[in-house]
PDB file of C-alpha atoms in Angstrom:
ATOM      1  CA  MET G 149      -0.046   0.064  -0.186  1.00 48.00           C
ATOM      2  CA  GLU G 150       2.777   2.210  -0.745  1.00 47.00           C
ATOM      3  CA  ALA G 151       1.659   4.435  -3.234  1.00 45.00           C
ATOM      4  CA  VAL G 152      -1.783   5.106  -0.873  1.00 43.00           C
ATOM      5  CA  LYS G 153       0.401   5.674   2.057  1.00 45.00           C
ATOM      6  CA  THR G 154       2.544   8.137   0.878  1.00 40.00           C
ATOM      7  CA  LEU G 155      -0.325  10.185  -0.806  1.00 39.00           C
ATOM      8  CA  GLY G 156       0.894  13.471   1.188  1.00 39.00           C
ATOM      9  CA  SER G 157       4.635  12.202   0.494  1.00 47.00           C
ATOM     10  CA  VAL G 158       7.083  13.818  -1.853  1.00 43.00           C
ATOM     11  CA  SER G 159       7.075  10.483  -4.162  1.00 45.00           C
ATOM     12  CA  ALA G 160       3.379  10.695  -4.668  1.00 53.00           C
ATOM     13  CA  ARG G 161       2.941  14.128  -5.548  1.00 56.00           C
ATOM     14  CA  PRO G 162       4.128  14.137  -8.898  1.00 51.00           C
ATOM     15  CA  ALA G 163       1.608  11.231  -9.679  1.00 54.00           C
ATOM     16  CA  ALA G 164      -0.974  13.103  -8.022  1.00 61.00           C
ATOM     17  CA  GLU G 165      -0.261  16.273 -10.139  1.00 60.00           C
ATOM     18  CA  THR G 166      -0.220  14.025 -13.146  1.00 56.00           C
ATOM     19  CA  THR G 167      -3.704  12.755 -12.455  1.00 60.00           C
ATOM     20  CA  ARG G 168      -4.967  16.354 -11.539  1.00 64.00           C
ATOM     21  CA  ARG G 169      -3.381  17.609 -14.791  1.00 58.00           C
ATOM     22  CA  ALA G 170      -4.839  14.705 -16.750  1.00 57.00           C
ATOM     23  CA  SER G 171      -8.608  14.923 -15.569  1.00 59.00           C
ATOM     24  CA  ASP G 172      -8.566  19.290 -16.108  1.00 63.00           C
ATOM     25  CA  GLU G 173      -6.998  18.380 -19.743  1.00 56.00           C
ATOM     26  CA  GLU G 174      -9.745  15.929 -20.835  1.00 48.00           C
ATOM     27  CA  PRO G 175     -12.927  17.078 -20.799  1.00 50.00           C
ATOM     28  CA  ALA G 176     -14.205  13.760 -22.688  1.00 53.00           C
ATOM     29  CA  ALA G 177     -13.103  11.761 -19.030  1.00 79.00           C
ATOM     30  CA  ALA G 178     -10.964   9.624 -21.242  1.00 86.00           C
ATOM     31  CA  ILE G 179      -7.065   9.443 -21.297  1.00 88.00           C
ATOM     32  CA  ASP G 180      -3.897   8.285 -23.342  1.00 90.00           C
ATOM     33  CA  VAL G 181      -3.069   5.696 -20.546  1.00 90.00           C
ATOM     34  CA  VAL G 182       0.621   4.877 -21.977  1.00 91.00           C
ATOM     35  CA  SER G 183       1.683   8.499 -21.555  1.00 91.00           C
ATOM     36  CA  TYR G 184      -0.163   8.653 -18.119  1.00 92.00           C
ATOM     37  CA  LEU G 185       1.633   5.579 -16.519  1.00 94.00           C
ATOM     38  CA  GLU G 186       5.008   7.035 -17.955  1.00 93.00           C
ATOM     39  CA  ALA G 187       4.095  10.071 -16.431  1.00 93.00           C
ATOM     40  CA  VAL G 188       3.182   8.476 -13.297  1.00 94.00           C
ATOM     41  CA  ALA G 189       6.038   6.159 -12.847  1.00 94.00           C
ATOM     42  CA  GLU G 190       8.826   9.395 -13.762  1.00 92.00           C
ATOM     43  CA  GLY G 191       7.078  11.310 -11.031  1.00 91.00           C
ATOM     44  CA  ILE G 192       7.949   8.581  -8.863  1.00 92.00           C
ATOM     45  CA  ILE G 193      11.115   7.999  -9.474  1.00 90.00           C
ATOM     46  CA  SER G 194      11.806  11.577  -9.765  1.00 88.00           C
ATOM     47  CA  GLY G 195      10.039  12.303  -6.350  1.00 86.00           C
ATOM     48  CA  MET G 196      11.759   9.569  -4.589  1.00 85.00           C
ATOM     49  CA  SER G 197      15.046  11.341  -5.968  1.00 80.00           C
ATOM     50  CA  MET G 198      16.299   7.913  -7.595  1.00 79.00           C
ATOM     51  CA  ALA G 199      16.550  10.087 -11.213  1.00 75.00           C
ATOM     52  CA  GLY G 200      20.269   8.611 -12.484  1.00 80.00           C
ATOM     53  CA  LYS G 201      20.061   5.699 -10.207  1.00 87.00           C
ATOM     54  CA  ILE G 202      16.697   4.114 -11.647  1.00 90.00           C
ATOM     55  CA  ARG G 203      16.144   4.541 -15.571  1.00 91.00           C
ATOM     56  CA  LEU G 204      12.652   4.115 -16.854  1.00 92.00           C
ATOM     57  CA  GLN G 205      12.297   2.025 -20.182  1.00 93.00           C
ATOM     58  CA  ALA G 206       8.973   2.753 -21.499  1.00 89.00           C
ATOM     59  CA  ASP G 207       6.893   1.980 -24.517  1.00 79.00           C
ATOM     60  CA  PRO G 208       7.481   4.178 -27.348  1.00 75.00           C
ATOM     61  CA  PRO G 209       4.631   6.720 -27.342  1.00 65.00           C
ATOM     62  CA  SER G 210       1.370   5.377 -28.620  1.00 74.00           C
ATOM     63  CA  ARG G 211      -2.326   5.983 -28.024  1.00 80.00           C
ATOM     64  CA  LEU G 212      -4.251   3.884 -25.931  1.00 87.00           C
ATOM     65  CA  ALA G 213      -7.394   5.768 -24.757  1.00 89.00           C
ATOM     66  CA  LEU G 214      -9.177   4.846 -21.385  1.00 90.00           C
ATOM     67  CA  PRO G 215     -11.496   6.375 -19.123  1.00 91.00           C
ATOM     68  CA  LEU G 216     -10.165   8.324 -16.823  1.00 89.00           C
ATOM     69  CA  ASP G 217     -11.727   6.366 -13.683  1.00 89.00           C
ATOM     70  CA  LYS G 218      -9.573   3.064 -15.009  1.00 92.00           C
ATOM     71  CA  ALA G 219      -6.583   5.005 -15.877  1.00 92.00           C
ATOM     72  CA  ILE G 220      -6.353   6.311 -12.492  1.00 92.00           C
ATOM     73  CA  SER G 221      -6.831   3.206 -11.246  1.00 94.00           C
ATOM     74  CA  LEU G 222      -4.173   1.634 -13.289  1.00 95.00           C
ATOM     75  CA  GLY G 223      -1.849   4.533 -12.098  1.00 94.00           C
ATOM     76  CA  LEU G 224      -2.291   3.384  -8.662  1.00 95.00           C
ATOM     77  CA  ILE G 225      -1.081  -0.065  -9.714  1.00 96.00           C
ATOM     78  CA  VAL G 226       1.600   0.987 -11.658  1.00 96.00           C
ATOM     79  CA  GLY G 227       2.718   3.271  -9.020  1.00 95.00           C
ATOM     80  CA  GLU G 228       2.911   1.219  -6.167  1.00 95.00           C
ATOM     81  CA  LEU G 229       4.814  -1.464  -8.446  1.00 95.00           C
ATOM     82  CA  VAL G 230       7.135   1.274  -9.336  1.00 95.00           C
ATOM     83  CA  THR G 231       7.452   2.382  -5.926  1.00 92.00           C
ATOM     84  CA  ASN G 232       8.111  -1.486  -4.539  1.00 92.00           C
ATOM     85  CA  SER G 233      10.958  -1.950  -7.105  1.00 92.00           C
ATOM     86  CA  ILE G 234      12.666   1.372  -6.276  1.00 91.00           C
ATOM     87  CA  LYS G 235      12.528   0.475  -2.713  1.00 89.00           C
ATOM     88  CA  TYR G 236      13.169  -3.201  -2.838  1.00 89.00           C
ATOM     89  CA  ALA G 237      14.656  -4.299  -6.507  1.00 91.00           C
ATOM     90  CA  HIS G 238      18.286  -2.825  -5.511  1.00 85.00           C
ATOM     91  CA  PRO G 239      18.487  -2.996  -1.910  1.00 81.00           C
ATOM     92  CA  THR G 240      22.390  -2.517  -2.213  1.00 80.00           C
ATOM     93  CA  GLY G 241      21.748   0.501  -3.947  1.00 77.00           C
ATOM     94  CA  VAL G 242      23.300  -0.281  -7.769  1.00 85.00           C
ATOM     95  CA  ALA G 243      21.538   1.215 -10.664  1.00 90.00           C
ATOM     96  CA  GLY G 244      18.549  -0.388 -11.856  1.00 93.00           C
ATOM     97  CA  VAL G 245      15.940  -0.441 -14.652  1.00 95.00           C
ATOM     98  CA  ILE G 246      12.270  -0.387 -14.548  1.00 95.00           C
ATOM     99  CA  LYS G 247      10.224  -1.222 -17.738  1.00 96.00           C
ATOM    100  CA  ILE G 248       6.473  -0.482 -18.445  1.00 96.00           C
ATOM    101  CA  GLU G 249       5.345  -2.231 -21.559  1.00 95.00           C
ATOM    102  CA  THR G 250       1.571  -1.610 -22.669  1.00 93.00           C
ATOM    103  CA  SER G 251       0.194  -3.878 -25.591  1.00 90.00           C
ATOM    104  CA  ARG G 252      -3.272  -4.947 -26.849  1.00 89.00           C
ATOM    105  CA  HIS G 253      -4.208  -8.490 -27.375  1.00 87.00           C
ATOM    106  CA  ASN G 254      -7.239 -10.216 -28.297  1.00 89.00           C
ATOM    107  CA  GLY G 255      -9.478  -7.294 -26.977  1.00 89.00           C
ATOM    108  CA  ALA G 256      -7.315  -6.908 -24.006  1.00 92.00           C
ATOM    109  CA  ILE G 257      -4.931  -4.772 -22.427  1.00 93.00           C
ATOM    110  CA  VAL G 258      -1.711  -6.039 -21.314  1.00 94.00           C
ATOM    111  CA  ILE G 259       0.475  -4.145 -19.121  1.00 95.00           C
ATOM    112  CA  GLU G 260       3.912  -5.314 -17.856  1.00 96.00           C
ATOM    113  CA  VAL G 261       5.882  -3.738 -15.348  1.00 97.00           C
ATOM    114  CA  SER G 262       9.198  -5.319 -14.522  1.00 97.00           C
ATOM    115  CA  ASP G 263      12.802  -4.569 -12.937  1.00 96.00           C
ATOM    116  CA  ASP G 264      16.013  -6.060 -13.225  1.00 95.00           C
ATOM    117  CA  GLY G 265      16.530  -6.669  -9.459  1.00 93.00           C
ATOM    118  CA  VAL G 266      16.774  -9.279  -6.922  1.00 91.00           C
ATOM    119  CA  GLY G 267      13.114  -9.871  -7.489  1.00 90.00           C
ATOM    120  CA  LEU G 268      10.694 -11.561  -4.653  1.00 87.00           C
ATOM    121  CA  PRO G 269      11.967 -13.491  -1.584  1.00 85.00           C
ATOM    122  CA  GLU G 270      11.928 -16.707  -1.550  1.00 85.00           C
ATOM    123  CA  GLY G 271       8.475 -17.888  -0.427  1.00 85.00           C
ATOM    124  CA  LEU G 272       6.443 -15.033  -0.701  1.00 84.00           C
ATOM    125  CA  ASP G 273       3.306 -15.753  -3.012  1.00 87.00           C
ATOM    126  CA  PRO G 274       2.420 -11.667  -4.347  1.00 88.00           C
ATOM    127  CA  LEU G 275      -0.940 -13.120  -5.335  1.00 89.00           C
ATOM    128  CA  ARG G 276      -1.482 -14.326  -1.339  1.00 89.00           C
ATOM    129  CA  THR G 277       0.256 -12.279   0.644  1.00 87.00           C
ATOM    130  CA  ASP G 278      -1.366  -9.775   3.443  1.00 87.00           C
ATOM    131  CA  ASP G 279       1.196  -6.725   2.332  1.00 87.00           C
ATOM    132  CA  ALA G 280      -1.161  -3.796   2.014  1.00 92.00           C
ATOM    133  CA  GLY G 281       0.232  -2.434  -1.168  1.00 92.00           C
ATOM    134  CA  LEU G 282       0.138  -5.925  -3.146  1.00 92.00           C
ATOM    135  CA  ALA G 283      -3.415  -6.352  -1.660  1.00 94.00           C
ATOM    136  CA  MET G 284      -4.534  -2.814  -2.946  1.00 95.00           C
ATOM    137  CA  VAL G 285      -2.955  -3.964  -6.506  1.00 96.00           C
ATOM    138  CA  ARG G 286      -5.050  -7.226  -6.184  1.00 95.00           C
ATOM    139  CA  ALA G 287      -8.169  -5.012  -5.522  1.00 96.00           C
ATOM    140  CA  LEU G 288      -7.994  -2.444  -8.122  1.00 96.00           C
ATOM    141  CA  ALA G 289      -7.318  -5.472 -10.713  1.00 96.00           C
ATOM    142  CA  ALA G 290     -10.328  -6.919  -9.205  1.00 96.00           C
ATOM    143  CA  GLN G 291     -12.462  -3.767 -10.008  1.00 96.00           C
ATOM    144  CA  LEU G 292     -10.907  -3.551 -13.663  1.00 95.00           C
ATOM    145  CA  LYS G 293     -11.889  -7.068 -14.310  1.00 95.00           C
ATOM    146  CA  ALA G 294      -7.942  -7.908 -14.883  1.00 96.00           C
ATOM    147  CA  SER G 295      -6.195 -10.569 -14.077  1.00 96.00           C
ATOM    148  CA  VAL G 296      -2.564 -10.404 -12.189  1.00 97.00           C
ATOM    149  CA  SER G 297       0.431 -12.880 -12.303  1.00 96.00           C
ATOM    150  CA  PHE G 298       4.215 -12.338 -11.179  1.00 95.00           C
ATOM    151  CA  ASP G 299       6.882 -13.756 -12.755  1.00 94.00           C
ATOM    152  CA  ASN G 300      10.088 -14.275 -10.358  1.00 90.00           C
ATOM    153  CA  TYR G 301      12.884 -14.907 -12.740  1.00 81.00           C
ATOM    154  CA  GLY G 302      16.442 -15.044 -12.102  1.00 73.00           C
ATOM    155  CA  LEU G 303      17.372 -11.119 -12.454  1.00 84.00           C
ATOM    156  CA  GLY G 304      14.264  -9.309 -11.301  1.00 92.00           C
ATOM    157  CA  LEU G 305      10.398  -9.193 -11.101  1.00 95.00           C
ATOM    158  CA  SER G 306       7.515  -8.884 -13.635  1.00 96.00           C
ATOM    159  CA  CYS G 307       4.012  -8.324 -12.742  1.00 96.00           C
ATOM    160  CA  THR G 308       1.735  -8.273 -15.711  1.00 97.00           C
ATOM    161  CA  LEU G 309      -2.006  -7.289 -15.982  1.00 96.00           C
ATOM    162  CA  ARG G 310      -4.610  -8.140 -18.202  1.00 96.00           C
ATOM    163  CA  MET G 311      -7.795  -6.294 -18.321  1.00 95.00           C
ATOM    164  CA  PRO G 312     -10.311  -6.343 -20.893  1.00 93.00           C
ATOM    165  CA  TYR G 313     -10.724  -3.497 -23.809  1.00 89.00           C
ATOM    166  CA  ALA G 314     -13.228  -1.325 -25.558  1.00 78.00           C
ATOM    167  CA  GLU G 315     -11.705   1.497 -27.654  1.00 67.00           C
ATOM    168  CA  VAL G 316     -12.412   4.917 -26.296  1.00 66.00           C
ATOM    169  CA  ALA G 317     -12.170   8.090 -28.321  1.00 62.00           C
ATOM    170  CA  LEU G 318      -9.425  10.890 -26.861  1.00 59.00           C
TER     171      LEU G 318
END
């Protein structure tokens, strides 16, 4: 629940400001989610003073419109995952990479957030843990009718969300 706990902190302010600007600028209540998620992640990296240590790799700019309420939920999920990557992926302080990939497949949006860190501790099941942040990720994903999966591979962790997608005009 890192993203929610830190709403008043430096790390959440850029994400909150991005959300506020998006809602002000999009009268049709739809937003380009690819740009929005990248801005949320960049804001958190910058707000946690990790610019230069953590490099964000995001999809090339493309347009993928979602209603603002769904985009905000995805922003909270991605914000939590990015915050966790910053805090836990590189505990020794070495530089690292966080990737955000967004695509469409068979009527669904697929969003993958991954890092090149140490991965999850042995025995930790992110789909069953009572960790508040991961519980928030699961709850928001359920609201979006999205599936969530984690892949703890040799060098890093990946979280993939798949949610139904219907085209929305920007």
